[in-house]
Tab-separated table of C-alpha atoms in Angstrom:
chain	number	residue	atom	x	y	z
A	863	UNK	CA	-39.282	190.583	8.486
A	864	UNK	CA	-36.704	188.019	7.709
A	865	UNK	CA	-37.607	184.689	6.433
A	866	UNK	CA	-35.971	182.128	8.516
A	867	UNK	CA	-36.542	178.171	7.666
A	868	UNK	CA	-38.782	176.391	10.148
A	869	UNK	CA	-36.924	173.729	12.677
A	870	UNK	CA	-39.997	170.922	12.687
A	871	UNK	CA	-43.655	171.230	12.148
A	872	UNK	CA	-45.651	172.772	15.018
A	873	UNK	CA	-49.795	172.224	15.134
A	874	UNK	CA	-50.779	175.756	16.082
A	875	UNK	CA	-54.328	175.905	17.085
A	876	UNK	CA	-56.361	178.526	14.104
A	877	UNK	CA	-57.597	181.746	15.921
A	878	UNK	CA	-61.056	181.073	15.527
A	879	UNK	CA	-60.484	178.192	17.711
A	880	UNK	CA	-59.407	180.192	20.830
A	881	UNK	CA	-60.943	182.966	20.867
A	882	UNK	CA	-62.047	183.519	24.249
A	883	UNK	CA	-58.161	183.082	25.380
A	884	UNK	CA	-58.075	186.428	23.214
A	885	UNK	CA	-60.027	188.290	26.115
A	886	UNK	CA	-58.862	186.023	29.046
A	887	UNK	CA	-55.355	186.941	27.876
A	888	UNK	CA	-54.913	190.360	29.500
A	889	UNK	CA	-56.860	189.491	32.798
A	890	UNK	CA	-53.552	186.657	33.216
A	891	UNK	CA	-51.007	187.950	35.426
A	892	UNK	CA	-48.907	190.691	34.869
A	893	UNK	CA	-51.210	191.517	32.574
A	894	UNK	CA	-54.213	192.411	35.225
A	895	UNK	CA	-51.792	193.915	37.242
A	896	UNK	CA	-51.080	196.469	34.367
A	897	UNK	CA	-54.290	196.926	33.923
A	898	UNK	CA	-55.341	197.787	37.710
A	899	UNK	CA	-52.201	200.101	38.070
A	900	UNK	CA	-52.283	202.105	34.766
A	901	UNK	CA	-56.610	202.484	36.005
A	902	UNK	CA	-56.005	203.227	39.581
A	903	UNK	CA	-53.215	205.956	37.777
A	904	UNK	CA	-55.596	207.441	35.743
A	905	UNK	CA	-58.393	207.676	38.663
A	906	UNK	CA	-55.716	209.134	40.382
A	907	UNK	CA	-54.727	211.579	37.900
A	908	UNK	CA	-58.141	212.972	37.433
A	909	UNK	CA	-58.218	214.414	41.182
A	910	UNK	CA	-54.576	215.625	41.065
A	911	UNK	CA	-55.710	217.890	37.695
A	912	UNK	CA	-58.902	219.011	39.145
A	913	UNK	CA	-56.667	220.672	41.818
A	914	UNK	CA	-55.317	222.727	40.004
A	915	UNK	CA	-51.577	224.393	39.989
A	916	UNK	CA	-48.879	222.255	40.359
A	917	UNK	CA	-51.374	218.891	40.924
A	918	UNK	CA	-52.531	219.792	37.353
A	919	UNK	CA	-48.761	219.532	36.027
A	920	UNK	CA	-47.751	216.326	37.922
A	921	UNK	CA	-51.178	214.862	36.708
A	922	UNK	CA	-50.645	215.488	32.908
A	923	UNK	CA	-47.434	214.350	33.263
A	924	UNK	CA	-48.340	210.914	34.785
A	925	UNK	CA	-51.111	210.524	32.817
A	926	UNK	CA	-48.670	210.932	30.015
A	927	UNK	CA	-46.250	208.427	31.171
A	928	UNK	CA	-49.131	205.815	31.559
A	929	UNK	CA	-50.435	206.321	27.940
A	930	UNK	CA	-46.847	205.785	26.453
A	931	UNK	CA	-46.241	202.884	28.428
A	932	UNK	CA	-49.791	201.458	27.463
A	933	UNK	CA	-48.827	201.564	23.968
A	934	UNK	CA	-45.548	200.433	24.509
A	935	UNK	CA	-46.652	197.306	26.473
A	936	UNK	CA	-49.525	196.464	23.980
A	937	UNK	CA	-46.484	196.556	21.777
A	938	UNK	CA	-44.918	194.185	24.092
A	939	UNK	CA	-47.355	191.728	24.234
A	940	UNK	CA	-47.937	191.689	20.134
A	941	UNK	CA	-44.049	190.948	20.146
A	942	UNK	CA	-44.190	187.905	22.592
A	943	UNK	CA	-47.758	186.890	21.126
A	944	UNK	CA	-46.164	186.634	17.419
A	945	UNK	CA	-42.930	184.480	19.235
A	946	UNK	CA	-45.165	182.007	20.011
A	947	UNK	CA	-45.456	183.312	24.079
A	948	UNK	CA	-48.500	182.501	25.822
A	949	UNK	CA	-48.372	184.565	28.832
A	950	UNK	CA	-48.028	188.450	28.485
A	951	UNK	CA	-44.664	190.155	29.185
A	952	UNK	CA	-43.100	189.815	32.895
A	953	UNK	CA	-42.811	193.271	34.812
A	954	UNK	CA	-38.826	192.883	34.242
A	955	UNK	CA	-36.437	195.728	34.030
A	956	UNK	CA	-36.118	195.370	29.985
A	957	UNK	CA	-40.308	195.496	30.333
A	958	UNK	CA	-40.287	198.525	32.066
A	959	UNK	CA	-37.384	200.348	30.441
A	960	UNK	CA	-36.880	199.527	27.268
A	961	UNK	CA	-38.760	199.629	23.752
A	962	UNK	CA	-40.277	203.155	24.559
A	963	UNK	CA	-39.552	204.210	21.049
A	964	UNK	CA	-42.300	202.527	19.751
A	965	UNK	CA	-45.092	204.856	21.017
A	966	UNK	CA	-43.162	207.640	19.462
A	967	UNK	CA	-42.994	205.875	15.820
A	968	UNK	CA	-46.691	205.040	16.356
A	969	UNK	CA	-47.162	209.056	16.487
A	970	UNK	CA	-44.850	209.709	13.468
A	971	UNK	CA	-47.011	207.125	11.575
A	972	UNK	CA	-50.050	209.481	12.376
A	973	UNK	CA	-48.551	212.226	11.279
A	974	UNK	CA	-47.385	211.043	7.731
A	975	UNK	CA	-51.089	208.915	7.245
A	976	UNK	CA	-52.002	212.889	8.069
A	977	UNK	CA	-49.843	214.813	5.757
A	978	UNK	CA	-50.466	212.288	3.190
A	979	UNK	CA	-54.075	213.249	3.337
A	980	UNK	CA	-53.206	216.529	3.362
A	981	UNK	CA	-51.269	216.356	0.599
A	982	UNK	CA	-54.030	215.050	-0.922
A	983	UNK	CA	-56.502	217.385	-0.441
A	984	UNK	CA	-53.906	219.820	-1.865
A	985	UNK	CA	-53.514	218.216	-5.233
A	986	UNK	CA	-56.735	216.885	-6.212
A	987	UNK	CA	-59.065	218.692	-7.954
A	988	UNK	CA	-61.953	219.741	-5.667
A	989	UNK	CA	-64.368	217.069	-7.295
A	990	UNK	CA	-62.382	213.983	-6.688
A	991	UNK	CA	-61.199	215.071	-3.095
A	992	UNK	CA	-64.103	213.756	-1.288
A	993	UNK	CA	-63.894	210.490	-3.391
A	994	UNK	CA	-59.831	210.582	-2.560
A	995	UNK	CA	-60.425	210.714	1.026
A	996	UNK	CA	-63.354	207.918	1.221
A	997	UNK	CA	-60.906	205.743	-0.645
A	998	UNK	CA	-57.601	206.788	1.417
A	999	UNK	CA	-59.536	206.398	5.033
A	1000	UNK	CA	-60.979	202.605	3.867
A	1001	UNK	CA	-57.436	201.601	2.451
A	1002	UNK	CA	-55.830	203.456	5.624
A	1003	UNK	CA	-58.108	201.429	8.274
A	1004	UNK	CA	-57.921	198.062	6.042
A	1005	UNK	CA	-54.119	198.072	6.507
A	1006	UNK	CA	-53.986	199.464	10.014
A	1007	UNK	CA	-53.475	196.039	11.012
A	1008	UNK	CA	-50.500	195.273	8.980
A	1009	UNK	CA	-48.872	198.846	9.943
A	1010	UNK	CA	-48.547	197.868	13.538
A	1011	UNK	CA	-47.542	194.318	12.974
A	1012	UNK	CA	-44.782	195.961	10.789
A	1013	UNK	CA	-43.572	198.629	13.409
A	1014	UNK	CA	-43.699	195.772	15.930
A	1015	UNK	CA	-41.327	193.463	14.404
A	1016	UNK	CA	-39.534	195.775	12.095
A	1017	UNK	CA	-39.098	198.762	14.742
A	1018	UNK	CA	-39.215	201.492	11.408
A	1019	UNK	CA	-41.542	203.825	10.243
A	1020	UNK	CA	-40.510	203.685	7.016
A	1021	UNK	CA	-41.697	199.732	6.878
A	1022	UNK	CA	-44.498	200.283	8.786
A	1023	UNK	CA	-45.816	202.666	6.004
A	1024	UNK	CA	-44.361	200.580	2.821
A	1025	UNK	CA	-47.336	199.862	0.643
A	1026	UNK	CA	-45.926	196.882	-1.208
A	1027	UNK	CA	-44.950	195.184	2.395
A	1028	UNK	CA	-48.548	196.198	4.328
A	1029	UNK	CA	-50.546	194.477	1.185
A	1030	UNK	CA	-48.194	191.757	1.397
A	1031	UNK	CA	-48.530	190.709	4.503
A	1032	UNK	CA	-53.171	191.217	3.958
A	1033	UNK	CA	-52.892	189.620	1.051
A	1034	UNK	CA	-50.150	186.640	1.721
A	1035	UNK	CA	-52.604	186.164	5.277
A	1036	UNK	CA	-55.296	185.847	2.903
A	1037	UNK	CA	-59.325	185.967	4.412
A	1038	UNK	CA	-58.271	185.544	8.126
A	1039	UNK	CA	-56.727	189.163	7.842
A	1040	UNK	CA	-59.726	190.593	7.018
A	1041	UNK	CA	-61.366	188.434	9.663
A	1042	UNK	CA	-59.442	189.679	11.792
A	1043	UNK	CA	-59.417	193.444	10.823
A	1044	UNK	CA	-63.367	193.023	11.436
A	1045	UNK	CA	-62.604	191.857	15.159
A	1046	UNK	CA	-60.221	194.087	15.745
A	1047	UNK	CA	-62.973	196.867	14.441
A	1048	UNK	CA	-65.835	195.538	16.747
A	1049	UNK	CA	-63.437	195.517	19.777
A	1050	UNK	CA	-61.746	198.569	19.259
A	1051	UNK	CA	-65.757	199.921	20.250
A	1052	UNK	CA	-65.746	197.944	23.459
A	1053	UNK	CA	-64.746	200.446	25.891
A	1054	UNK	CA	-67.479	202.932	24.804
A	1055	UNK	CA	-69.881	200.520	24.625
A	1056	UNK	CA	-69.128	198.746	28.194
A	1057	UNK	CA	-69.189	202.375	29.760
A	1058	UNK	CA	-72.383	203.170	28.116
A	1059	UNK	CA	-74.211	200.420	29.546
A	1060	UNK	CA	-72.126	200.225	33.460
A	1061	UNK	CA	-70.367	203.726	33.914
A	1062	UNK	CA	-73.398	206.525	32.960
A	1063	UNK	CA	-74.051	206.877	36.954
A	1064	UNK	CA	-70.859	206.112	38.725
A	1065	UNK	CA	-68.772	208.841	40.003
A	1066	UNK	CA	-65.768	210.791	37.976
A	1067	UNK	CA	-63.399	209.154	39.622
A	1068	UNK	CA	-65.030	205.370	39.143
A	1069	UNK	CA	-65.799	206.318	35.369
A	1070	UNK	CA	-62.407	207.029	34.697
A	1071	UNK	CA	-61.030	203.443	36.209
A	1072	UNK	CA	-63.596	201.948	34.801
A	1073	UNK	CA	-62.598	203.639	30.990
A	1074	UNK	CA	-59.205	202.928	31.351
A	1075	UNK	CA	-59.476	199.325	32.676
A	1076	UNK	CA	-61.849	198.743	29.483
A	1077	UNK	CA	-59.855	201.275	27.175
A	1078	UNK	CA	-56.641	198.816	28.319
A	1079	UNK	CA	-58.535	195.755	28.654
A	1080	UNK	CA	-59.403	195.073	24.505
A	1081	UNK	CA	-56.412	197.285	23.525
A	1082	UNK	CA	-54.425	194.813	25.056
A	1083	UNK	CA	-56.341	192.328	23.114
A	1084	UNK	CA	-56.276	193.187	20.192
A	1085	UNK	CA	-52.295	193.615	20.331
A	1086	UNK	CA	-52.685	189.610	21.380
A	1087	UNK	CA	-54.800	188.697	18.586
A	1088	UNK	CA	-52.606	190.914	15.900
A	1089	UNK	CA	-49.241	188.824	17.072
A	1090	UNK	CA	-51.466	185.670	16.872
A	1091	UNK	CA	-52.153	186.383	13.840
A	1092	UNK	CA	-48.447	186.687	12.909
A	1093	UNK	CA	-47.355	182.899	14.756
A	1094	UNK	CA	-50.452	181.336	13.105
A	1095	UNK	CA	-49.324	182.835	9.058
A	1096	UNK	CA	-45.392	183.199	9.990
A	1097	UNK	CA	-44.820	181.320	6.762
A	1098	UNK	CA	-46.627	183.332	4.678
A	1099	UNK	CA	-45.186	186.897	6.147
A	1100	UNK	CA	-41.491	185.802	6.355
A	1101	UNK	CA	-41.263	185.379	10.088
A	1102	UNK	CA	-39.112	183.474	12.183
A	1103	UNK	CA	-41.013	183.125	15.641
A	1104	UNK	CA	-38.989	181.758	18.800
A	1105	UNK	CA	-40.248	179.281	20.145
A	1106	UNK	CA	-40.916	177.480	16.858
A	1107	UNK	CA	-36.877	178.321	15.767
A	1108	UNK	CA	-35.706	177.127	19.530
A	1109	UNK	CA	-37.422	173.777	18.727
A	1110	UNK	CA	-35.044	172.463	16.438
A	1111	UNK	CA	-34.649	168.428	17.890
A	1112	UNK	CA	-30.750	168.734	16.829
A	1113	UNK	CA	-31.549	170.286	13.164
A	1114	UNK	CA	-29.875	173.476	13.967
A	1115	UNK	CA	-26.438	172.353	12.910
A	1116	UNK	CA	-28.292	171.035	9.443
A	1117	UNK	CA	-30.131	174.149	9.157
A	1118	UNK	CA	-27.720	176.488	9.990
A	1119	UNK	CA	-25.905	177.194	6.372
A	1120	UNK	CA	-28.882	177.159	5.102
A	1121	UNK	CA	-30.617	180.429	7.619
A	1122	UNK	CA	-27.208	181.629	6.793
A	1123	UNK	CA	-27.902	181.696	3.231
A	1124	UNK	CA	-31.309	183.529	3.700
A	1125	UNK	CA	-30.310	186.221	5.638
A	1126	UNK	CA	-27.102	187.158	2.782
A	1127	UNK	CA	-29.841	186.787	-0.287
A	1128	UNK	CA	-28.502	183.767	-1.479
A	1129	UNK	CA	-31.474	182.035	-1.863
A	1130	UNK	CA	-30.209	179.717	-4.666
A	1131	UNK	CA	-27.820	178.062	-2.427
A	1132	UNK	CA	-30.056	177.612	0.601
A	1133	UNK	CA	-32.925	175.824	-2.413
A	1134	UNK	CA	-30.215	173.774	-3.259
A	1135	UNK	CA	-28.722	173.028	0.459
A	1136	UNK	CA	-32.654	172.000	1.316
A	1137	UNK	CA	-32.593	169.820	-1.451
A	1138	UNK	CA	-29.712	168.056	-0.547
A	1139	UNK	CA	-31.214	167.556	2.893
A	1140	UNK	CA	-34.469	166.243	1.039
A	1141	UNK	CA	-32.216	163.375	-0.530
A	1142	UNK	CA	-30.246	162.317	2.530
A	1143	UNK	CA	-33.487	162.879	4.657
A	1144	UNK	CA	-36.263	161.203	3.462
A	1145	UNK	CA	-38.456	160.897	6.922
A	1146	UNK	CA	-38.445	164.666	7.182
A	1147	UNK	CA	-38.414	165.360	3.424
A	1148	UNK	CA	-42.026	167.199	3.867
A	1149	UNK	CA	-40.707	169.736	5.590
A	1150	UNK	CA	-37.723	170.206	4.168
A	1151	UNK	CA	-39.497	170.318	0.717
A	1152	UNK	CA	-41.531	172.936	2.451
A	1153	UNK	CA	-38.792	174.805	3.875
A	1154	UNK	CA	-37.590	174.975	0.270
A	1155	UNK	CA	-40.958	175.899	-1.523
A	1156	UNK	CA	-40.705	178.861	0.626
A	1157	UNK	CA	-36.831	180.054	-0.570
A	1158	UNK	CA	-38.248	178.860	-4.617
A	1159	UNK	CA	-40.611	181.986	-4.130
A	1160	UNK	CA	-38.008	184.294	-3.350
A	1161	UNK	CA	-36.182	183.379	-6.449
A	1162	UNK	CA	-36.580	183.397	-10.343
A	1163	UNK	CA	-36.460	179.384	-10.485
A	1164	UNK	CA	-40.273	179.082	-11.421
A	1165	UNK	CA	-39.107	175.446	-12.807
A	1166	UNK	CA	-37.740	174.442	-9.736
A	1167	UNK	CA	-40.348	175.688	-7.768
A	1168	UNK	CA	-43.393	174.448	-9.952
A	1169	UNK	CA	-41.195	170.873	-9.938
A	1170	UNK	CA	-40.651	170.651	-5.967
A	1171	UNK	CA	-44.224	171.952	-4.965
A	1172	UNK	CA	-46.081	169.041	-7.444
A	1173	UNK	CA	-44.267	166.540	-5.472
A	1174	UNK	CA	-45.098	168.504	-2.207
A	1175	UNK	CA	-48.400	168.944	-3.146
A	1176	UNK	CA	-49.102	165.214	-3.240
A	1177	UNK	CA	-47.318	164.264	-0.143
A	1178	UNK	CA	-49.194	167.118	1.946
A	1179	UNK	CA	-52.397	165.624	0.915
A	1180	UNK	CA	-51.248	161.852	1.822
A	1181	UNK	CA	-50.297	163.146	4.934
A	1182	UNK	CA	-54.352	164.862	5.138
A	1183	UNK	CA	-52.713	168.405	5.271
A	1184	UNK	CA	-54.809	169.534	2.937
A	1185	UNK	CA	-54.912	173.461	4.146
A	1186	UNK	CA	-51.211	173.513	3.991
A	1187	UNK	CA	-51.807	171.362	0.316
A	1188	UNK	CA	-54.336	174.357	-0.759
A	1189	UNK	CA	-51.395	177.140	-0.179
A	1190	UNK	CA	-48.798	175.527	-2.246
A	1191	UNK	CA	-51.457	174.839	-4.768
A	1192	UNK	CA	-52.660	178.180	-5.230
A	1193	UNK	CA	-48.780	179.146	-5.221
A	1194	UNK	CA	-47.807	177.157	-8.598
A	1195	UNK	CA	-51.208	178.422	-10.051
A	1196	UNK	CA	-50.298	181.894	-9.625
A	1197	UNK	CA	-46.832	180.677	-11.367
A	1198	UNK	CA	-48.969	178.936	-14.094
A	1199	UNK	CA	-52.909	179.096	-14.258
A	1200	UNK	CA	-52.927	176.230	-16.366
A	1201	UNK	CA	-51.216	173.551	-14.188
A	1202	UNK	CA	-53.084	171.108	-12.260
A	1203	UNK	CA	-52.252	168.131	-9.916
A	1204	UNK	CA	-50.880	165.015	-11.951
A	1205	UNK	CA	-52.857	162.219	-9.670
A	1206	UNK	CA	-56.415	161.937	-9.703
A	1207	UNK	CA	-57.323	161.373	-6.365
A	1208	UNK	CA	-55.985	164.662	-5.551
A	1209	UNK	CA	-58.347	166.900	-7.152
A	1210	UNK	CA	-61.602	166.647	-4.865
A	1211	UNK	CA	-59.663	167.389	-1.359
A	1212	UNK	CA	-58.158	170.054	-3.115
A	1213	UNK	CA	-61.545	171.379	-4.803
A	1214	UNK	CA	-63.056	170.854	-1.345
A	1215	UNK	CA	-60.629	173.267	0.175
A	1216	UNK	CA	-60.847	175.892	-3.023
A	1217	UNK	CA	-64.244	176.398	-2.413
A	1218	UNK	CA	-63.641	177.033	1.209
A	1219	UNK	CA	-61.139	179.449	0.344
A	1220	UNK	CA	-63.745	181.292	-2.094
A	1221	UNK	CA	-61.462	180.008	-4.731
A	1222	UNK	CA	-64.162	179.729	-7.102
A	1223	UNK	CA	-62.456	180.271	-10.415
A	1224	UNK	CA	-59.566	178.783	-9.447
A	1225	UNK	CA	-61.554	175.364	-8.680
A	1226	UNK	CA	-63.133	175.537	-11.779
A	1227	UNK	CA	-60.066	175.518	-13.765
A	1228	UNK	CA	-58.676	173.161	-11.655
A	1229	UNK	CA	-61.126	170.557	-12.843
A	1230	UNK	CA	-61.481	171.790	-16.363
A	1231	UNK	CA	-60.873	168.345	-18.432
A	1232	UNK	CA	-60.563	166.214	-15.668
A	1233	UNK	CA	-62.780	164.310	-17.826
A	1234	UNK	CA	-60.348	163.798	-20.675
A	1235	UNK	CA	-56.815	163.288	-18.610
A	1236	UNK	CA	-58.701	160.422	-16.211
A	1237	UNK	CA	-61.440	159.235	-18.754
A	1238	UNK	CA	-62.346	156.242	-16.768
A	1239	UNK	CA	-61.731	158.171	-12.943
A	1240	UNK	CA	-64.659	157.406	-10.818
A	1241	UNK	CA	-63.907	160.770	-9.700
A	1242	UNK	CA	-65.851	162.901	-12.234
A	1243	UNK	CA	-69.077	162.426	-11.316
A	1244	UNK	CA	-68.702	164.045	-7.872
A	1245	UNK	CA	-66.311	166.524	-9.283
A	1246	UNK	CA	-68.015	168.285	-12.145
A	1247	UNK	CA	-71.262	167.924	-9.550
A	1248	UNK	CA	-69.453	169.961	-7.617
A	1249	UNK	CA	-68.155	172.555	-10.820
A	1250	UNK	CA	-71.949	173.020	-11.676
A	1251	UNK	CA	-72.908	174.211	-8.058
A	1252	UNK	CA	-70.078	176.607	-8.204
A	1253	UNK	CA	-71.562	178.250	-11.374
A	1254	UNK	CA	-75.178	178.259	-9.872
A	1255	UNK	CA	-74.200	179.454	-6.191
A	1256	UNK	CA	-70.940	181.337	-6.426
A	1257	UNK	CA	-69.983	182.420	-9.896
A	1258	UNK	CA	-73.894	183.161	-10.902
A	1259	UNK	CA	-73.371	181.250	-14.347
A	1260	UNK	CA	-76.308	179.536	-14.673
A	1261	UNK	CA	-75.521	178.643	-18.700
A	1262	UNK	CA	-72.434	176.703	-17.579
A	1263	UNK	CA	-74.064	175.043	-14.472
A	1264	UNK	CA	-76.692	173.774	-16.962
A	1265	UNK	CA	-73.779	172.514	-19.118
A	1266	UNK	CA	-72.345	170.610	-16.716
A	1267	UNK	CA	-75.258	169.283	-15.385
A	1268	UNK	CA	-76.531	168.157	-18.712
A	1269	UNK	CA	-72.845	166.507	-19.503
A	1270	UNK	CA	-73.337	164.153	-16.335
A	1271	UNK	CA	-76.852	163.352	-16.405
A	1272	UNK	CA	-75.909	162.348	-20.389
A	1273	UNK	CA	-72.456	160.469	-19.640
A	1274	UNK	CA	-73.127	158.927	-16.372
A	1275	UNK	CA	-77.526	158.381	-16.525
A	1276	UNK	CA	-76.830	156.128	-13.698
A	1277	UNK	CA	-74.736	157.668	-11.156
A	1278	UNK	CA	-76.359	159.297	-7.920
A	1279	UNK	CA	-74.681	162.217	-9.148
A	1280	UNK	CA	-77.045	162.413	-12.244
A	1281	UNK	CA	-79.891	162.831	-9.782
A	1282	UNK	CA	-78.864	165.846	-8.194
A	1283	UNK	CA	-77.159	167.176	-11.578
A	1284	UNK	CA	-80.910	166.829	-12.680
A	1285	UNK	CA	-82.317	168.540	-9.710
A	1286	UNK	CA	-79.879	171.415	-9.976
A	1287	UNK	CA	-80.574	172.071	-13.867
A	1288	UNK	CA	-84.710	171.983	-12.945
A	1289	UNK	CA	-84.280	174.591	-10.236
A	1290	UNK	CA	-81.830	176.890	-12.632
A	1291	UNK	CA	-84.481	176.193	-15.291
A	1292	UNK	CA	-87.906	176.555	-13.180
């Protein structure tokens, strides 16, 4: 996936707030008419093979045919989904002909999860194989996401199956990977579980449109919600959807040298390009600055980028982006645990966000002497509050909860803050 710079900032509605669009998706023409033909085919099918003969050989062969182009327009519609594409794929002649070599990869990436195993059960000894495989088939269906978001973008099998890019992208992606990986688990059972409750007494022949309008139905789904999944964290994996790179408002010509730049590896030049742009920009200099936190992390400069993200990091949060604020955050503290945000103001938004993020530790070091570099902030009252209830709830430290609780019912007796401090020490002491 190749990291392109971003024309203008896009609002793109999170995935938990459309998710019935998710199963509408596939029922919006073409992609209902897909769904009828490849079920009527397969309904079909099942007569010409009970016949017998030569009805038995044109049925596996169209049944064949109709699996490979399932795949390969699930495949289609992840593509167009991750572009930014709203409506799935027209029944054009580059729909219907091309990209068939994606099915086929799909297969060779079953094969080589299956030799690995294999290979596995070969060279462990007999009392770690079980263990081996528990641990292979969890890491295998926890990246099974990110392996067909790879082959879909990247077209190779050899991408598809790199470790170090499949944790990438579930780890860049963060929690809403995993959310997502749990959806995609739950739907993947759909069919079986719609056919179990409608299709026990309906004839062969009804069963099998019914299972393969259902089979299609949340397979098709799920291929939406993967390549949402991919517009909604482009930033994070690298990608460079369409619609949002089409949407330039006359930047291109700007932008240009500095895509050009990214693509040849010289990342240096397009950090220094984007801060040129910054200077002679200054309405837009959020996204540039963005643009260029993004390049920073693909280079040694750990300076640079720790010096352009502190000044990011403030203007994100005047501008109330706080999620986007959170990410660069937890960028420079990965850099250097130690740094923290040089205004005052900035830390409860931010903490706020941490702890939504299950950044527990992370929030807690954040605030670690706010006390002494603001001694007169009106700010630490709610803030160390809010450090003792992450002991007590998240961390399960009730010692240091009691600590901080103690320090603010001692340094500020008069705060409301004190109050609850004091009710949050008696119930970790009763």
């Amino acid at each position: 996936m190749s990291l392109r710079t971003r024309r203008q900032p896009v609002t793109i509605t999170p995935f938990w707030n459309r998710m019935p669009r998710f199963f509408l998706y596939p029922l919006t023409p073409p992609g209902l008419y897909v769904l009828l033909v490849l079920a009527v085919a397969n309904a079909t099918v099942l007569d010409l093979m009970q016949a017998g003969g030569f009805g038995f050989v044109v049925g596996l062969i169209v049944s064949v045919v109709a699996a490979v182009f399932s795949i390969k327009y699930g495949y289609d519609i992840l593509e167009r989904t991750a572009n930014g594409h709203t409506l799935p794929p027209r029944l054009n002649q580059e729909t219907l002909l091309d990209g068939y070599e994606l099915p086929f990869k799909q297969i060779a990436v079953f094969i080589l999860l299956g030799l690995a195993a294999w290979l596995m059960a070969i060279i462990l000894p007999p009392a770690l194989t079980f263990v081996g495989f528990i641990v292979y088939g969890i890491c295998v269906a926890a990246l099974f996401p990110a392996i067909v978001m790879t082959l879909a973008l990247e077209r190779s099998v050899f991408a598809a199956l790199n470790p170090a890019t499949l944790f990438g992208i579930a780890f860049r992606i963060g929690w809403p990977y995993f959310a997502v990986l749990g959806l995609l688990l739950l739907l993947n059972g759909g069919a079986g579980t719609v056919m179990s409750l409608f299709g026990q007494d309906l004839p062969l022949a009804a069963q099998a449109f019914l299972s393969t309008f259902f089979q299609n139905l949340f397979f098709f789904t799920m291929m939406n919600l993967m390549g949402y999944l991919i517009f909604q964290y482009h930033d994070r994996v690298g990608y460079a959807p369409d619609t949002l790179a089409d949407a330039d408002d006359g930047w291109g010509e700007l932008l240009d040298p500095v895509d050009e730049d990214i693509e040849g590896g010289n990342y240096e030049s397009a950090a220094q390009r984007l801060r040129s742009l910054i200077r002679e920009h200054p309405d837009h200099a959020i996204e540039l600055r963005q643009q260029r936190h993004q390049v920073l992390k693909l280079t040694d400069d750990e300076d640079a980028q720790v010096d352009n993200a502190g000044t990011l990091l403030s203007e994100l949060i005047d501008a109330n982006r706080l999620r986007e604020a959170t990410e660069v955050f937890i960028d420079i503290t990965d850099i250097d645990p130690g740094l923290r945000p040089a205004r005052e103001t900035d830390y409860e938004p931010l903490m706020n966000m941490l702890v939504q993020r299950g950044e527990y530790r992370r929030a807690v070091r954040m605030a670690n002497g706010f006390h002494k570099d603001f001694p007169e902030s009106p700010f630490i009252p709610p803030l160390y509050l809010e450090v003792a209830r992450i002991f007590s709830d998240f961390l399960q430290q009730p010692d240091k909860a009691r600590q901080v609780a103690d320090f603010l019912i001692k340094r500020f007796p008069d705060h409301p803050a004190a109050g609850r401090a004091q009710a949050l020490r008696d119930a970790l002491t009763g």
